[in-house]
XYZ file of C-alpha atoms in Angstrom:
706
model
C -117.073 86.007 82.630
C -119.847 84.454 80.161
C -117.172 82.909 77.993
C -114.591 82.166 80.347
C -111.637 80.003 79.153
C -109.671 77.540 81.476
C -106.168 77.532 80.024
C -103.823 75.027 81.274
C -100.082 74.958 80.760
C -98.447 71.538 81.968
C -95.010 72.194 81.861
C -92.042 69.928 83.039
C -91.586 71.770 86.499
C -94.782 73.744 87.045
C -98.428 73.845 85.929
C -100.097 76.981 85.501
C -103.771 77.586 85.228
C -105.352 80.792 83.944
C -108.884 82.016 83.758
C -109.307 84.193 80.827
C -111.883 85.698 78.501
C -111.989 88.469 75.872
C -113.632 91.972 76.176
C -115.645 93.747 73.389
C -112.451 95.368 71.870
C -110.768 91.905 71.428
C -108.482 92.169 74.231
C -107.612 89.321 76.541
C -108.580 89.602 80.113
C -106.985 87.388 82.867
C -109.253 86.952 85.870
C -107.196 84.567 87.756
C -103.911 82.570 87.715
C -102.565 79.683 89.847
C -99.008 78.127 89.533
C -98.139 74.950 91.262
C -94.965 72.826 91.288
C -95.143 69.104 90.139
C -94.395 66.362 92.543
C -90.704 65.290 91.921
C -89.876 64.000 88.326
C -93.689 63.671 87.229
C -92.515 64.936 83.909
C -89.378 64.756 82.020
C -88.386 66.997 78.887
C -91.928 68.299 78.575
C -93.692 64.792 78.360
C -95.884 63.133 81.152
C -94.114 60.177 82.937
C -96.531 59.800 85.918
C -100.012 60.292 85.026
C -101.233 59.946 88.471
C -98.784 62.679 89.838
C -99.625 65.021 87.070
C -103.099 64.443 87.558
C -102.872 65.361 91.375
C -101.198 68.717 90.602
C -103.820 69.522 87.875
C -106.534 68.859 90.446
C -105.008 71.295 92.896
C -104.948 74.070 90.232
C -108.303 73.264 89.142
C -110.002 73.117 92.549
C -108.461 76.346 93.778
C -109.652 78.372 90.557
C -113.021 76.803 91.121
C -113.167 77.835 94.750
C -111.869 81.331 94.224
C -114.068 82.077 91.396
C -117.296 80.435 92.251
C -117.289 78.486 88.912
C -117.367 74.650 87.821
C -114.439 73.969 85.487
C -115.379 71.164 82.945
C -113.565 72.030 79.802
C -109.892 73.221 79.162
C -107.455 74.615 76.698
C -104.092 72.812 76.531
C -100.874 72.901 74.589
C -98.072 70.140 74.066
C -94.594 70.286 74.141
C -92.689 69.735 71.023
C -90.320 66.876 72.264
C -90.900 64.583 69.378
C -92.174 67.169 66.969
C -92.348 66.587 63.299
C -93.760 69.133 60.639
C -94.974 68.555 57.258
C -96.508 70.963 54.767
C -99.817 70.235 53.073
C -102.064 72.165 50.370
C -105.792 72.025 49.354
C -107.848 73.963 46.945
C -111.651 74.006 46.421
C -114.233 75.456 43.896
C -116.035 78.296 45.838
C -117.894 79.833 43.032
C -121.227 78.559 44.158
C -120.564 79.732 47.942
C -121.084 83.349 47.462
C -118.896 84.897 50.185
C -116.305 82.466 51.702
C -117.385 81.636 55.218
C -115.260 80.772 58.285
C -116.623 77.031 57.897
C -115.463 76.903 54.301
C -112.026 78.213 55.309
C -111.744 75.738 58.028
C -112.659 72.813 55.911
C -110.222 73.748 53.445
C -107.451 74.123 56.138
C -108.122 70.682 57.497
C -108.215 69.199 54.066
C -104.656 70.665 53.634
C -103.940 69.050 57.186
C -105.109 65.813 55.895
C -103.066 65.908 52.795
C -99.957 66.122 54.813
C -100.847 62.689 56.373
C -99.693 60.455 53.342
C -96.073 61.164 54.296
C -96.598 60.872 57.950
C -95.522 57.644 59.962
C -98.147 55.586 61.763
C -99.320 56.518 65.194
C -98.764 60.105 64.874
C -101.188 62.759 66.021
C -101.510 66.376 64.240
C -101.554 68.870 67.296
C -101.474 72.030 65.397
C -100.801 73.932 62.227
C -100.407 77.517 60.865
C -101.426 78.760 57.467
C -98.427 79.675 55.422
C -100.641 81.459 52.563
C -104.063 81.696 51.044
C -104.799 82.177 47.377
C -107.992 83.031 45.650
C -108.022 82.644 41.931
C -104.411 82.580 41.745
C -103.780 85.620 43.911
C -102.152 85.878 47.472
C -104.491 87.062 50.246
C -103.932 87.651 53.963
C -107.222 86.242 54.605
C -110.040 84.916 52.249
C -112.990 85.117 54.621
C -115.811 87.241 53.224
C -114.368 87.326 49.771
C -115.779 85.958 46.532
C -114.032 83.959 43.890
C -113.871 80.759 41.732
C -111.079 78.691 43.222
C -109.467 79.025 46.538
C -106.268 77.383 47.908
C -104.452 77.136 51.313
C -100.961 75.980 52.109
C -100.530 74.875 55.796
C -97.268 73.662 58.133
C -98.869 70.827 60.274
C -97.100 69.730 63.399
C -97.259 65.936 64.657
C -96.614 64.137 67.911
C -96.665 60.733 68.609
C -100.058 59.482 69.761
C -98.805 58.272 73.348
C -97.829 61.907 73.901
C -101.536 62.848 73.020
C -102.842 60.061 74.954
C -100.864 60.739 78.227
C -102.400 64.063 78.297
C -105.972 63.033 77.662
C -105.409 60.417 80.335
C -104.548 63.032 82.886
C -107.575 65.404 82.021
C -109.998 62.488 82.292
C -108.860 61.750 85.682
C -109.731 65.239 86.789
C -113.056 65.298 84.864
C -111.993 67.640 82.159
C -112.771 67.731 78.534
C -110.390 69.599 75.952
C -111.923 71.984 73.735
C -108.676 73.445 72.345
C -105.675 71.847 71.828
C -102.290 72.944 70.231
C -98.528 72.998 70.265
C -96.777 75.056 72.871
C -94.745 76.964 70.175
C -97.877 77.862 68.342
C -99.544 79.070 71.401
C -96.369 81.296 72.298
C -96.040 82.656 68.821
C -99.672 83.439 68.519
C -99.526 85.887 71.643
C -95.911 87.370 70.996
C -95.897 87.590 67.264
C -99.199 88.735 65.919
C -100.119 88.781 62.240
C -99.061 92.263 61.658
C -95.495 91.478 62.916
C -95.145 88.272 60.739
C -93.924 90.193 57.864
C -90.730 90.348 59.849
C -88.374 87.295 59.852
C -88.663 86.524 63.561
C -87.608 83.248 65.341
C -89.465 82.814 68.547
C -87.566 80.353 71.300
C -89.772 79.030 73.994
C -87.398 77.560 76.573
C -89.117 75.371 79.039
C -87.673 72.865 81.647
C -87.545 70.019 79.281
C -87.279 71.304 75.631
C -86.782 74.517 73.662
C -89.274 74.991 71.110
C -88.783 77.188 67.993
C -91.489 78.867 65.607
C -90.381 80.974 62.532
C -92.264 83.746 60.944
C -91.585 85.199 57.608
C -93.560 86.999 54.757
C -96.720 87.260 56.733
C -96.934 83.798 57.989
C -95.504 81.186 60.320
C -93.267 79.134 57.982
C -91.820 76.414 60.514
C -91.651 74.908 63.886
C -88.807 73.009 65.470
C -87.567 71.774 68.797
C -84.219 71.062 70.685
C -84.355 68.655 73.547
C -82.186 71.008 75.689
C -83.770 73.480 78.217
C -83.863 74.656 81.879
C -83.140 71.417 83.507
C -79.904 71.088 82.012
C -78.721 74.386 83.652
C -80.266 73.204 86.895
C -78.256 69.955 86.741
C -74.995 71.864 86.062
C -75.622 73.860 89.241
C -76.439 70.622 91.143
C -73.305 68.989 90.117
C -70.922 72.060 90.597
C -72.278 73.020 94.093
C -73.579 69.677 95.431
C -77.124 70.906 95.695
C -80.485 68.934 95.491
C -82.494 69.410 92.379
C -84.977 71.780 94.001
C -82.348 73.974 95.659
C -80.501 74.207 92.443
C -83.847 75.404 90.811
C -83.938 78.143 93.452
C -80.539 79.254 92.837
C -81.187 79.565 89.085
C -84.290 81.408 89.421
C -82.665 84.026 91.625
C -79.638 84.668 89.674
C -81.221 87.886 88.040
C -81.924 89.503 91.301
C -79.423 88.295 93.931
C -75.539 88.531 94.080
C -75.315 86.098 96.887
C -77.401 83.253 97.754
C -77.415 81.227 101.032
C -78.285 77.730 100.826
C -77.457 74.085 102.218
C -75.796 71.521 100.236
C -76.531 67.670 100.307
C -74.360 67.391 103.433
C -76.590 69.846 105.340
C -73.643 72.464 105.318
C -74.863 75.990 104.821
C -72.851 77.879 102.032
C -72.917 81.244 100.274
C -72.854 80.891 96.534
C -71.904 84.137 94.677
C -73.781 84.896 91.456
C -70.638 85.148 89.310
C -69.486 81.621 90.346
C -72.917 80.360 89.347
C -72.633 81.998 86.045
C -69.245 80.495 85.475
C -70.450 77.078 86.463
C -73.366 77.193 83.945
C -71.545 78.765 80.902
C -70.304 75.674 79.301
C -74.129 74.133 79.353
C -75.585 77.385 78.043
C -73.001 77.572 75.355
C -73.616 74.108 74.392
C -77.595 74.681 74.447
C -77.663 77.874 72.720
C -75.479 76.383 69.938
C -77.734 73.508 69.137
C -80.969 76.344 69.260
C -78.897 78.245 66.868
C -78.223 75.698 64.579
C -81.881 74.630 64.566
C -83.142 78.187 63.893
C -80.630 78.653 60.865
C -81.746 75.252 59.585
C -85.421 75.921 59.838
C -84.991 79.757 58.468
C -82.568 79.077 55.892
C -80.161 81.630 57.770
C -80.199 83.853 60.722
C -83.554 85.604 61.297
C -83.821 89.492 61.764
C -85.095 89.107 65.477
C -85.178 86.413 67.991
C -87.617 86.430 70.738
C -86.965 84.227 73.901
C -89.748 83.098 76.216
C -90.164 80.591 78.979
C -88.695 80.148 82.355
C -85.836 78.166 81.322
C -84.174 81.186 79.620
C -84.132 83.708 82.387
C -80.527 83.119 83.484
C -78.623 86.316 82.455
C -76.188 85.070 79.829
C -78.727 82.926 77.872
C -79.665 85.692 75.239
C -76.156 86.914 74.862
C -74.794 83.398 73.961
C -77.560 82.689 71.673
C -76.841 86.101 69.829
C -73.185 84.995 69.668
C -73.894 81.619 67.989
C -76.478 83.367 65.398
C -73.870 86.168 64.761
C -76.330 88.650 65.650
C -76.175 91.881 67.525
C -77.445 91.344 71.159
C -79.908 94.195 70.643
C -82.024 91.799 68.260
C -81.945 88.941 70.503
C -83.899 89.429 73.878
C -86.192 87.838 76.578
C -89.808 88.718 75.849
C -91.736 89.560 79.332
C -95.348 88.696 79.660
C -95.954 92.136 81.188
C -95.152 93.883 78.051
C -97.811 92.046 75.889
C -101.165 93.571 75.194
C -103.718 92.141 77.591
C -105.542 92.954 80.865
C -104.252 91.374 83.936
C -106.321 91.616 86.938
C -104.023 89.469 88.935
C -101.012 91.680 88.923
C -98.841 88.174 88.833
C -98.268 87.822 85.166
C -94.884 89.643 84.714
C -92.037 87.219 83.318
C -91.381 85.129 80.393
C -92.600 82.021 81.882
C -96.205 83.186 81.398
C -95.841 83.601 77.788
C -97.122 80.092 77.011
C -100.104 79.952 79.360
C -101.146 83.513 77.943
C -100.682 82.099 74.560
C -102.866 78.958 75.247
C -105.765 81.061 76.386
C -105.327 83.439 73.517
C -105.271 80.577 71.113
C -108.455 79.074 72.378
C -110.354 82.431 72.436
C -109.396 83.288 68.970
C -109.914 79.758 67.931
C -106.368 79.616 66.152
C -103.828 77.231 65.888
C -105.734 74.203 66.722
C -106.437 71.003 64.539
C -109.795 70.360 65.918
C -112.401 69.325 63.557
C -115.981 69.359 64.822
C -119.006 67.103 64.303
C -122.504 67.400 65.927
C -123.660 64.563 68.128
C -127.480 64.686 69.204
C -127.503 68.330 68.697
C -124.217 68.794 70.703
C -121.235 70.401 68.915
C -118.065 68.168 69.592
C -114.340 69.044 68.683
C -112.135 66.335 67.852
C -108.827 66.212 69.404
C -105.776 65.788 67.246
C -106.633 65.878 63.541
C -106.375 62.330 61.957
C -109.227 62.379 59.467
C -110.137 58.836 60.694
C -112.185 59.342 63.672
C -115.035 56.749 64.482
C -118.223 57.423 65.987
C -116.795 55.363 68.837
C -113.933 57.504 69.452
C -116.016 60.848 69.085
C -118.160 59.589 71.898
C -115.356 58.484 74.118
C -113.990 61.942 73.792
C -117.330 63.409 74.901
C -116.775 61.405 77.997
C -119.581 58.738 77.112
C -119.380 55.311 78.931
C -118.592 53.188 75.946
C -120.140 50.152 77.745
C -123.446 51.884 77.946
C -123.067 52.470 74.088
C -122.723 48.714 73.577
C -125.094 47.609 76.200
C -124.438 44.954 78.816
C -124.634 41.199 77.944
C -127.161 39.207 79.714
C -125.866 37.178 82.760
C -124.725 33.576 81.813
C -125.650 30.525 83.789
C -123.344 27.616 84.677
C -124.979 24.056 84.917
C -123.379 20.818 85.480
C -124.574 17.936 83.552
C -123.507 14.359 84.368
C -120.367 15.950 85.965
C -119.494 18.306 83.023
C -120.082 22.119 83.232
C -122.088 23.853 80.707
C -122.204 27.498 80.100
C -125.641 29.055 78.732
C -124.789 32.703 77.847
C -127.158 35.505 78.175
C -128.150 37.210 75.236
C -126.062 39.660 73.380
C -126.983 43.378 73.774
C -128.102 45.552 70.860
C -125.670 48.509 70.453
C -126.908 51.949 70.262
C -128.344 52.832 66.970
C -126.145 55.357 64.948
C -126.942 57.565 61.997
C -124.632 59.741 60.186
C -126.003 62.478 58.210
C -129.267 60.563 58.595
C -127.932 57.454 57.055
C -127.760 54.190 59.036
C -124.272 53.525 60.461
C -122.232 51.781 63.084
C -120.020 52.933 66.102
C -116.877 51.879 64.009
C -117.887 54.039 60.985
C -115.781 57.049 60.478
C -116.813 60.845 60.352
C -115.475 63.869 58.923
C -115.620 67.625 59.580
C -119.086 68.987 59.790
C -121.007 65.563 59.994
C -124.230 65.241 62.174
C -124.386 62.131 64.356
C -127.535 60.683 66.033
C -126.935 58.012 68.741
C -129.752 56.341 70.306
C -129.620 54.180 73.437
C -128.255 50.535 73.496
C -130.450 47.596 74.724
C -129.139 45.446 77.352
C -129.163 41.637 76.703
C -131.400 39.508 78.553
C -130.169 37.164 81.182
C -129.806 33.526 80.330
C -132.969 31.648 81.460
C -132.545 28.070 80.277
C -135.139 25.555 80.734
C -134.126 21.921 81.524
C -135.304 20.697 78.027
C -133.216 23.266 76.447
C -130.247 21.254 77.613
C -131.694 17.791 77.792
C -132.715 17.124 74.310
C -135.357 14.617 73.256
C -135.084 11.485 71.254
C -137.120 12.115 68.138
C -139.169 9.069 67.172
C -140.726 9.181 63.569
C -143.498 6.984 62.573
C -142.752 5.221 59.225
C -146.467 5.018 58.452
C -147.506 8.345 59.107
C -144.091 10.636 59.515
C -145.478 11.881 62.756
C -142.777 12.615 65.397
C -142.930 11.825 69.070
C -140.625 13.468 71.407
C -139.265 11.042 74.127
C -137.244 12.505 77.141
C -135.071 10.511 79.367
C -135.476 10.243 83.294
C -133.754 13.180 84.756
C -132.737 14.303 88.323
C -132.293 18.030 89.029
C -130.255 18.472 92.256
C -130.780 14.962 93.022
C -134.687 15.028 92.663
C -136.310 13.328 89.672
C -138.305 15.896 87.492
C -141.036 15.056 85.058
C -141.580 18.465 83.381
C -139.759 21.497 81.760
C -138.229 23.362 84.558
C -136.221 26.765 84.606
C -132.734 26.331 85.473
C -130.547 28.219 87.901
C -127.009 28.987 88.308
C -125.058 26.152 89.825
C -127.937 23.383 89.126
C -126.850 19.898 88.853
C -128.633 17.535 86.083
C -127.943 13.872 85.966
C -129.616 11.108 83.566
C -128.878 7.788 82.461
C -128.254 6.701 78.939
C -131.745 5.420 77.154
C -132.076 2.059 75.884
C -134.168 0.925 72.969
C -136.133 -1.358 75.506
C -137.251 1.828 77.485
C -138.235 3.447 74.187
C -140.158 0.547 72.979
C -142.034 0.161 76.251
C -142.894 3.983 75.993
C -144.279 3.503 72.341
C -145.965 0.186 73.340
C -148.043 2.199 75.975
C -148.849 4.859 73.568
C -149.468 3.008 70.426
C -150.494 -0.672 70.863
C -152.516 -0.561 74.107
C -156.315 -1.302 73.960
C -158.770 -0.676 76.363
C -161.781 -2.964 77.028
C -164.096 -3.971 79.914
C -165.096 -7.562 81.215
C -168.014 -7.762 83.060
C -167.989 -3.932 83.627
C -164.354 -3.803 84.890
C -161.814 -1.800 82.888
C -159.084 -3.713 81.457
C -155.865 -2.992 79.270
C -153.764 -5.350 77.005
C -150.992 -4.807 74.281
C -152.171 -5.308 70.596
C -149.107 -5.866 69.015
C -145.503 -5.061 69.009
C -143.208 -1.981 67.976
C -140.117 -2.355 65.809
C -137.581 0.412 66.258
C -134.934 1.302 63.719
C -131.969 3.776 63.103
C -131.341 4.569 59.670
C -132.119 1.079 58.009
C -130.936 -1.099 61.037
C -133.443 -2.598 63.458
C -132.463 -2.031 67.023
C -132.551 -4.289 70.024
C -133.942 -3.659 73.466
C -130.217 -3.471 74.881
C -128.935 -0.807 72.418
C -128.263 2.624 73.944
C -129.507 5.653 71.916
C -127.807 9.267 72.234
C -130.005 12.345 73.138
C -131.085 14.151 70.034
C -130.900 11.222 67.948
C -133.783 10.330 65.443
C -135.348 6.944 65.558
C -137.920 5.479 63.132
C -140.460 3.058 64.339
C -143.334 0.801 62.718
C -146.132 -0.831 64.772
C -147.162 -4.547 64.094
C -150.570 -5.222 65.280
C -151.539 -8.414 66.930
C -155.111 -8.202 68.853
C -155.467 -10.678 71.666
C -157.982 -13.309 71.310
C -160.770 -14.386 73.784
C -159.304 -17.536 74.833
C -156.074 -15.530 75.820
C -157.862 -13.664 78.449
C -157.329 -14.629 82.103
C -160.812 -14.034 82.562
C -161.509 -17.415 80.330
C -161.949 -19.846 83.268
C -161.800 -23.386 82.605
C -163.774 -26.455 84.441
C -161.583 -29.033 85.793
C -161.656 -32.332 87.891
C -158.801 -34.778 89.323
C -159.051 -38.273 88.467
C -156.438 -41.327 88.289
C -155.756 -42.746 84.913
C -153.724 -45.887 84.847
C -152.725 -45.149 88.270
C -151.256 -41.596 87.510
C -153.364 -38.330 89.172
C -154.496 -36.410 86.197
C -156.457 -33.361 85.964
C -158.982 -32.977 83.025
C -160.111 -29.218 81.983
C -162.397 -27.964 79.454
C -163.825 -24.532 78.248
C -166.729 -23.746 80.370
C -167.185 -20.040 79.735
C -169.599 -18.581 77.304
C -168.378 -15.021 75.895
C -170.367 -12.255 74.671
C -168.633 -9.159 73.077
C -170.925 -6.095 72.423
C -173.932 -8.294 73.126
C -172.934 -10.901 70.465
C -171.959 -14.376 71.320
C -168.236 -15.190 70.262
C -165.997 -18.140 69.826
C -162.591 -18.277 71.653
C -160.823 -17.234 68.356
C -162.530 -13.734 68.434
C -160.056 -10.884 68.324
C -160.390 -8.114 70.911
C -160.658 -4.511 69.747
C -160.304 -1.296 71.604
C -163.413 -0.291 73.375
C -164.962 -3.780 73.265
C -167.394 -4.696 76.028
C -166.967 -8.361 76.966
C -169.645 -10.477 79.050
C -168.874 -14.072 80.387
C -170.975 -16.795 81.704
C -170.279 -20.309 83.001
C -172.914 -22.923 82.345
C -174.798 -24.595 85.238
C -174.162 -28.016 83.846
C -170.889 -28.995 82.053
C -170.128 -32.732 82.830
C -166.937 -34.599 82.245
C -167.309 -38.186 80.495
C -165.010 -41.087 79.903
C -164.483 -39.964 76.267
C -162.822 -36.905 77.830
C -159.893 -39.244 79.341
C -159.485 -41.034 75.814
C -158.489 -37.653 74.306
C -155.387 -37.771 76.356
C -153.932 -40.965 74.623
C -152.237 -40.803 71.410
C -153.709 -43.700 69.270
C -155.683 -44.507 66.080
C -158.865 -46.024 67.025
C -158.813 -47.648 63.482
C -155.883 -49.578 64.590
C -157.221 -50.853 67.939
C -157.647 -54.756 67.917
C -159.059 -54.872 71.292
C -158.902 -52.686 74.538
C -160.054 -52.684 78.222
C -161.862 -49.688 79.664
C -162.691 -49.930 83.327
C -164.163 -47.321 85.596
C -163.382 -47.884 89.418
C -162.832 -51.435 88.280
C -165.827 -51.838 86.224
C -166.229 -52.000 82.614
C -167.335 -48.376 81.318
C -168.788 -46.800 78.434
C -167.517 -43.785 76.539
C -170.506 -41.512 77.883
C -170.171 -42.615 81.357
C -170.112 -39.542 83.678
C -166.777 -38.875 85.659
C -166.400 -37.335 88.961
C -163.412 -36.126 90.971
C -161.546 -39.112 92.514
C -162.505 -41.665 89.875
C -160.077 -44.276 88.670
C -159.841 -45.104 85.093
C -158.027 -48.185 83.596
C -157.535 -47.963 79.779
C -155.544 -50.625 77.932
C -155.325 -51.449 74.327
C -153.756 -53.785 71.727
C -153.044 -52.593 68.244
C -153.203 -54.915 64.952
C -149.356 -54.391 64.672
C -148.591 -55.550 68.309
C -150.471 -58.476 70.279
C -148.984 -56.851 73.240
C -151.357 -54.766 75.442
C -150.409 -51.105 75.318
C -150.798 -48.507 78.199
C -150.776 -45.076 77.848
C -148.553 -43.607 80.553
C -148.432 -40.044 81.902
């Protein structure tokens, strides 16, 4: 069982699973078979309506086959019912003069091109699920096969079958749930005709009717090929329902009655009222005659429409047609002798049955699925190669993307795209801010050695190379990624300084760039121009000097700040990220402005008023040079001060307090402690001075009051 095929027939009522392979003589061998009923109404009219229920039934069949045969089933061949079947003809031709002998790959490519050419007329969202070759030609001559021949121009005509995409997708969904990958997909009538009407018989005009539970599928052979496919939406369920209504039976009991009509004259059953009844075969036949008559009339009309008249022979397969009167009614409506309309039994086909179970017509389709897969016929699979692995593409469309190919292989699409980095959510002054992680780098893709993407389309025979995706990095924001500085540009040098506001992280003030975590809270207050001016003043107009060896600092000017051309005031506020310009106006401090310049003083009375007399009494050396009080201090100056031992106050120091012109004084009185005093007399603390004078303009004595 080296080349074992798992053939799966998912019918409306039952699921049949076969394990088959082929011997050296080309004869199919059936190693095992399991048939299981669906849960109630999981499928209707041949279509999957409850994916979960159908998947459970498929899983049971798969598990039992694996257990009984000690195998692991990962791939499967299936067929689809023709409930919404549409057929189209297509042709293609190619120059084969340079190929030598025509190979199977050349033939397949030509056939698939013909299928692709049918799609111009196909409505959207349809899958091609099977095709048959109508004829081959080589250099204008008809051939049964062209593989192995040589010639100039080869052509082919095909009949392609299409179903809505949702029908195919439902099947794919079921198989994905049980970890099965489709390796062969075709249409049920194609599978049935391939096993029952071999190529040698197709010279005859044969109509094959596959009557299932939900649909009756039709295939027509003529002149050596299959010329048409069709479908009638009536089948075995309609017969079962007629029995249900006539005898008040539930659906499963009515199925039991239908299946045993051929072998039993009397059937004992319980009706829906739990009453036991004996039902005679002839009564059941009478009850189902109207629906069988109607069904076979519809099938006969479809056969005549597809064939252009009645065929030579009609072969009936499928479990739905096993009621005794079906073939005779169909023959009547086709106006054919009953001898040429008959039920085809599986036991009469040319294959090896190791199970002993494959007898009736209901096994024709599952046998056909296995045979079609073994002989690689009837399928519309294109194939590509992905990283050295050959992949067949389900349902010919001609527009598969790399993405879809990889999905069909069971690849995790998310792993091909990579995971985006984890995001971080921060709150800034009460507003949430999302910092997204880095985007991933998708898997690298090449098609036939050329760089491509996951969304590029591929064609039959393409070689695809797919690398590994690189996940995106998690977001790792830093504080200053979110709290932008204010940019301060010097008007003189164009140099930019960054100023950051005072920031609290989770309630605590931070002074440096810090990595943020999810859920962190950041708060800050708006920045004023005054804060910026102070910041710039400290860095730009501050000078350092020493006085008698002690380190000192002082401002040496002021900073002017502008936004655009407008000068800003200290109370103005600035937004984060703004750019401001600034200019430095220098104004070095003078020696006399330093607090270290001590003054000498005494307290006396002048004209009865207490008065403090002061005078500079400190000598200043800067960098060992004696300087005046107007000397401007520079950055780095070393200053030394000295107070003289004797520096007396004299009466003349008092006269400087009076605002008068000595040239206009007519007479004056100058007393010190009640006695006449001279201008150079020494003053001491506590002395009393009287100074009165009379000007030329006034004869009155004047006093200076303080």
